[in-house]
Amino acid sequence: MTSSELWTRATADRYDAEEAETSSAAALGPALAFLAELAGDGRALEFAIGTGRVGVPLRERGVPVVGIELSEHMAAVLRRKIDEDTLPVVIGDMAATVVPGGFTLVYLVYNTITNLLTQDEQVECFRNAARHLEPGGRFVIELGVPPLRLLPPGQVAVPFDVSEQHLGFDTFDLVEQMLVSHHFTREGGGDGDEGRYRRDNSRHRYAWPAELDLMARIAGLERELRVADWDGTPFTQDSAKHISVWRKPA
């Protein structure tokens, strides 16, 4: 059993509404174009496909997509959008679950590799990607750069969203390379309920770009590209995230 924390039914049911901004056509367009180009005429495998935020519109672009998802509740939300024959999903651990056939693209977006809470499991995730890739195929990860430069001595928390509806901040354990994301989401729309907040948190193991490159090398993959976003902006020391592509040698 993976160390990833399972998404509950309640969390799965509200996920799409809370991610409406990142799921819009404008927000997803560059990512879908990037992934479709790498998939080419082959099949794509999405690790941790969730509710299909990326996988469903990628399939609608004509790319055959298969998903692996740990949470049955998240997969159930996806299934309301698209049938099993059109987009198959296997319930299982992305670090170990194997699906039939080969793929020209395996991808893992939205920081989800950090759901694996040990370095060993993250390495196994790379090995599993390599296991599924055809020669010349690519593994793509979207991941934030740990914002440790924002931590002055003695501070362990960094805010990432402060708005009317949501307060989010991460707390860091620098020794264990772990972070906890804390979310306070405003609920209610009237009847004196405007001041009520729902609290959620989730654990993650953060990883550096160079650490991922070593994981890729262990899995027999070679780094091909690293950019700062889906539009291809150059990656620099000030980039908040990266899109990295590793290739399985032909």
Tab-separated table of C-alpha atoms in Angstrom:
chain	number	residue	atom	x	y	z
A	1	MET	CA	0.000	0.000	0.000
A	2	THR	CA	1.328	3.379	-0.963
A	3	SER	CA	1.902	6.060	1.652
A	4	SER	CA	-0.325	8.466	-0.321
A	5	GLU	CA	-3.295	9.701	1.673
A	6	LEU	CA	-6.651	8.622	0.241
A	7	TRP	CA	-9.087	11.254	-0.996
A	8	THR	CA	-12.463	10.911	0.692
A	9	ARG	CA	-15.848	11.016	-1.043
A	10	ALA	CA	-16.563	14.506	0.315
A	11	THR	CA	-13.241	15.835	-0.950
A	12	ALA	CA	-13.709	14.187	-4.340
A	13	ASP	CA	-17.230	15.568	-4.737
A	14	ARG	CA	-16.102	19.175	-4.230
A	15	TYR	CA	-12.757	18.893	-6.043
A	16	ASP	CA	-13.929	20.077	-9.467
A	17	ALA	CA	-15.744	23.093	-8.055
A	18	GLU	CA	-12.694	24.149	-6.073
A	19	GLU	CA	-10.404	23.655	-9.094
A	20	ALA	CA	-12.707	25.390	-11.595
A	21	GLU	CA	-10.129	28.109	-12.328
A	22	THR	CA	-7.307	25.654	-13.088
A	23	SER	CA	-9.697	23.503	-15.136
A	24	SER	CA	-10.828	26.200	-17.563
A	25	ALA	CA	-10.008	25.912	-21.257
A	26	ALA	CA	-7.704	28.920	-20.994
A	27	ALA	CA	-5.792	27.489	-18.044
A	28	LEU	CA	-5.488	23.980	-19.467
A	29	GLY	CA	-4.820	24.892	-23.090
A	30	PRO	CA	-0.999	25.105	-22.920
A	31	ALA	CA	-0.738	21.881	-20.877
A	32	LEU	CA	-2.977	19.950	-23.256
A	33	ALA	CA	-1.046	21.168	-26.281
A	34	PHE	CA	2.270	20.258	-24.625
A	35	LEU	CA	1.113	16.759	-23.687
A	36	ALA	CA	-0.631	16.040	-26.988
A	37	GLU	CA	2.500	16.919	-28.932
A	38	LEU	CA	4.604	14.537	-26.838
A	39	ALA	CA	2.044	11.737	-27.107
A	40	GLY	CA	2.045	12.011	-30.908
A	41	ASP	CA	0.210	9.098	-32.455
A	42	GLY	CA	0.609	6.927	-29.355
A	43	ARG	CA	-1.205	6.406	-26.069
A	44	ALA	CA	-0.860	8.452	-22.873
A	45	LEU	CA	-0.930	7.151	-19.303
A	46	GLU	CA	-1.813	9.572	-16.513
A	47	PHE	CA	-0.605	8.708	-13.029
A	48	ALA	CA	-3.067	9.933	-10.352
A	49	ILE	CA	-5.680	10.920	-12.914
A	50	GLY	CA	-8.105	12.059	-10.213
A	51	THR	CA	-11.391	13.415	-11.543
A	52	GLY	CA	-9.973	13.709	-15.055
A	53	ARG	CA	-9.183	17.429	-14.926
A	54	VAL	CA	-6.443	16.885	-17.533
A	55	GLY	CA	-7.107	13.371	-18.817
A	56	VAL	CA	-10.661	13.951	-20.037
A	57	PRO	CA	-9.940	17.029	-22.209
A	58	LEU	CA	-6.746	15.379	-23.482
A	59	ARG	CA	-8.837	12.393	-24.580
A	60	GLU	CA	-11.282	14.778	-26.230
A	61	ARG	CA	-8.347	16.084	-28.272
A	62	GLY	CA	-7.962	12.627	-29.728
A	63	VAL	CA	-5.158	11.267	-27.550
A	64	PRO	CA	-5.971	7.770	-26.212
A	65	VAL	CA	-5.636	8.105	-22.418
A	66	VAL	CA	-5.510	5.498	-19.656
A	67	GLY	CA	-5.450	6.460	-15.982
A	68	ILE	CA	-4.209	5.077	-12.684
A	69	GLU	CA	-5.925	6.461	-9.574
A	70	LEU	CA	-5.639	5.454	-5.926
A	71	SER	CA	-8.939	6.946	-4.761
A	72	GLU	CA	-12.088	5.153	-5.885
A	73	HIS	CA	-14.046	8.289	-4.977
A	74	MET	CA	-12.000	10.477	-7.352
A	75	ALA	CA	-12.350	7.887	-10.111
A	76	ALA	CA	-16.118	7.790	-9.554
A	77	VAL	CA	-16.325	11.530	-10.249
A	78	LEU	CA	-14.313	11.018	-13.452
A	79	ARG	CA	-16.664	8.234	-14.499
A	80	ARG	CA	-19.595	10.670	-14.462
A	81	LYS	CA	-17.872	12.533	-17.304
A	82	ILE	CA	-16.654	9.765	-19.581
A	83	ASP	CA	-17.205	6.025	-19.960
A	84	GLU	CA	-14.735	3.237	-19.229
A	85	ASP	CA	-14.316	2.213	-22.862
A	86	THR	CA	-13.335	5.743	-23.863
A	87	LEU	CA	-10.988	6.380	-20.930
A	88	PRO	CA	-10.093	3.299	-18.870
A	89	VAL	CA	-9.009	3.829	-15.254
A	90	VAL	CA	-7.265	1.280	-13.045
A	91	ILE	CA	-7.597	1.695	-9.270
A	92	GLY	CA	-4.170	1.382	-7.719
A	93	ASP	CA	-0.879	2.858	-6.588
A	94	MET	CA	0.922	4.867	-9.274
A	95	ALA	CA	4.282	3.620	-8.002
A	96	ALA	CA	3.450	-0.041	-8.565
A	97	THR	CA	0.267	-0.589	-10.593
A	98	VAL	CA	0.854	-1.934	-14.101
A	99	VAL	CA	-1.622	-1.559	-16.970
A	100	PRO	CA	-1.424	-3.462	-20.274
A	101	GLY	CA	0.301	-2.134	-23.353
A	102	GLY	CA	2.925	0.474	-24.115
A	103	PHE	CA	2.703	4.262	-24.064
A	104	THR	CA	4.500	7.104	-25.806
A	105	LEU	CA	3.720	9.384	-22.859
A	106	VAL	CA	3.360	8.967	-19.099
A	107	TYR	CA	2.554	12.138	-17.181
A	108	LEU	CA	2.065	13.240	-13.582
A	109	VAL	CA	0.847	16.792	-13.040
A	110	TYR	CA	-0.103	19.290	-10.347
A	111	ASN	CA	2.583	18.371	-7.788
A	112	THR	CA	1.111	14.893	-7.342
A	113	ILE	CA	4.407	13.021	-7.068
A	114	THR	CA	4.716	14.638	-3.633
A	115	ASN	CA	1.732	12.538	-2.508
A	116	LEU	CA	4.236	9.677	-2.284
A	117	LEU	CA	5.716	10.318	1.148
A	118	THR	CA	9.023	8.447	0.858
A	119	GLN	CA	11.947	8.808	-1.491
A	120	ASP	CA	11.856	5.086	-2.239
A	121	GLU	CA	8.255	5.324	-3.444
A	122	GLN	CA	9.066	8.314	-5.616
A	123	VAL	CA	11.909	6.332	-7.202
A	124	GLU	CA	9.501	3.458	-7.801
A	125	CYS	CA	7.134	5.900	-9.486
A	126	PHE	CA	9.865	6.733	-12.003
A	127	ARG	CA	10.568	3.039	-12.494
A	128	ASN	CA	6.888	2.404	-13.086
A	129	ALA	CA	6.777	5.168	-15.677
A	130	ALA	CA	9.789	3.675	-17.453
A	131	ARG	CA	8.145	0.238	-17.302
A	132	HIS	CA	5.164	1.548	-19.276
A	133	LEU	CA	7.036	3.653	-21.817
A	134	GLU	CA	7.841	2.489	-25.294
A	135	PRO	CA	11.426	3.183	-26.461
A	136	GLY	CA	11.664	6.901	-27.176
A	137	GLY	CA	8.632	7.648	-24.961
A	138	ARG	CA	8.565	10.469	-22.424
A	139	PHE	CA	7.731	10.892	-18.745
A	140	VAL	CA	6.478	14.375	-17.774
A	141	ILE	CA	6.170	15.830	-14.271
A	142	GLU	CA	4.748	19.205	-13.224
A	143	LEU	CA	6.088	20.183	-9.802
A	144	GLY	CA	6.621	23.274	-7.703
A	145	VAL	CA	10.088	24.254	-6.564
A	146	PRO	CA	10.233	24.105	-2.733
A	147	PRO	CA	10.001	27.766	-1.618
A	148	LEU	CA	12.595	27.427	1.103
A	149	ARG	CA	14.259	30.712	0.098
A	150	LEU	CA	11.192	32.410	1.619
A	151	LEU	CA	11.885	30.929	5.060
A	152	PRO	CA	13.887	33.215	7.359
A	153	PRO	CA	15.695	31.517	10.242
A	154	GLY	CA	13.235	30.076	12.719
A	155	GLN	CA	10.185	30.284	10.438
A	156	VAL	CA	8.509	27.094	9.208
A	157	ALA	CA	5.428	28.400	7.341
A	158	VAL	CA	4.996	29.940	3.875
A	159	PRO	CA	1.617	31.231	2.600
A	160	PHE	CA	0.677	30.329	-0.974
A	161	ASP	CA	-2.837	31.778	-1.202
A	162	VAL	CA	-4.515	34.589	0.742
A	163	SER	CA	-7.920	35.525	-0.621
A	164	GLU	CA	-11.487	36.180	0.498
A	165	GLN	CA	-12.463	32.543	0.057
A	166	HIS	CA	-9.278	30.687	0.934
A	167	LEU	CA	-6.200	30.865	3.107
A	168	GLY	CA	-3.455	28.377	2.283
A	169	PHE	CA	-0.001	27.928	3.757
A	170	ASP	CA	2.649	25.225	3.914
A	171	THR	CA	4.639	24.214	6.979
A	172	PHE	CA	8.001	22.537	6.465
A	173	ASP	CA	10.029	19.854	8.213
A	174	LEU	CA	13.453	20.559	6.715
A	175	VAL	CA	15.074	17.495	8.247
A	176	GLU	CA	12.602	14.954	6.880
A	177	GLN	CA	11.967	16.905	3.623
A	178	MET	CA	8.235	16.969	4.341
A	179	LEU	CA	5.599	19.663	4.151
A	180	VAL	CA	2.005	19.945	5.247
A	181	SER	CA	-0.387	22.042	3.166
A	182	HIS	CA	-3.016	23.754	5.311
A	183	HIS	CA	-6.254	25.057	3.788
A	184	PHE	CA	-8.907	27.246	5.376
A	185	THR	CA	-11.802	27.538	2.915
A	186	ARG	CA	-14.691	29.920	3.481
A	187	GLU	CA	-18.091	28.266	3.359
A	188	GLY	CA	-21.657	29.478	3.462
A	189	GLY	CA	-23.516	31.996	1.392
A	190	GLY	CA	-25.962	33.560	3.800
A	191	ASP	CA	-28.097	33.117	6.902
A	192	GLY	CA	-25.231	34.229	9.112
A	193	ASP	CA	-22.922	31.500	7.784
A	194	GLU	CA	-20.401	33.790	6.039
A	195	GLY	CA	-17.792	33.462	8.779
A	196	ARG	CA	-17.538	29.678	8.730
A	197	TYR	CA	-14.304	28.084	7.454
A	198	ARG	CA	-13.522	24.472	6.625
A	199	ARG	CA	-10.030	23.298	7.589
A	200	ASP	CA	-8.146	20.680	5.569
A	201	ASN	CA	-4.538	19.594	5.419
A	202	SER	CA	-2.413	17.133	3.479
A	203	ARG	CA	1.129	15.794	3.792
A	204	HIS	CA	3.685	15.827	0.986
A	205	ARG	CA	7.315	14.902	0.411
A	206	TYR	CA	8.902	17.715	-1.555
A	207	ALA	CA	11.705	17.027	-4.009
A	208	TRP	CA	14.209	19.170	-5.865
A	209	PRO	CA	14.611	19.168	-9.668
A	210	ALA	CA	18.096	17.653	-9.440
A	211	GLU	CA	16.767	14.937	-7.131
A	212	LEU	CA	14.157	14.012	-9.736
A	213	ASP	CA	16.881	13.840	-12.384
A	214	LEU	CA	18.691	11.271	-10.273
A	215	MET	CA	15.476	9.279	-9.813
A	216	ALA	CA	15.062	9.325	-13.580
A	217	ARG	CA	18.618	8.082	-14.092
A	218	ILE	CA	17.989	5.222	-11.655
A	219	ALA	CA	14.947	4.300	-13.769
A	220	GLY	CA	16.948	4.398	-16.997
A	221	LEU	CA	15.512	7.690	-18.266
A	222	GLU	CA	17.379	10.701	-19.635
A	223	ARG	CA	16.393	14.316	-19.061
A	224	GLU	CA	15.296	15.965	-22.285
A	225	LEU	CA	13.744	19.259	-21.218
A	226	ARG	CA	13.015	21.457	-18.210
A	227	VAL	CA	10.944	24.628	-18.499
A	228	ALA	CA	9.159	26.892	-16.031
A	229	ASP	CA	5.624	26.395	-17.359
A	230	TRP	CA	3.546	24.731	-20.066
A	231	ASP	CA	4.218	27.679	-22.402
A	232	GLY	CA	7.918	26.815	-22.426
A	233	THR	CA	9.252	29.766	-20.409
A	234	PRO	CA	12.942	29.136	-19.580
A	235	PHE	CA	13.547	27.624	-16.154
A	236	THR	CA	15.662	29.867	-13.896
A	237	GLN	CA	16.660	30.111	-10.253
A	238	ASP	CA	13.566	32.259	-9.669
A	239	SER	CA	11.057	29.848	-11.217
A	240	ALA	CA	8.273	28.775	-8.858
A	241	LYS	CA	7.691	25.460	-10.636
A	242	HIS	CA	9.007	23.317	-13.457
A	243	ILE	CA	7.763	21.050	-16.197
A	244	SER	CA	10.364	18.328	-16.683
A	245	VAL	CA	10.557	15.763	-19.468
A	246	TRP	CA	12.623	12.577	-19.370
A	247	ARG	CA	13.007	10.232	-22.322
A	248	LYS	CA	13.367	6.478	-22.449
A	249	PRO	CA	16.270	5.689	-24.790
A	250	ALA	CA	15.234	4.166	-28.101
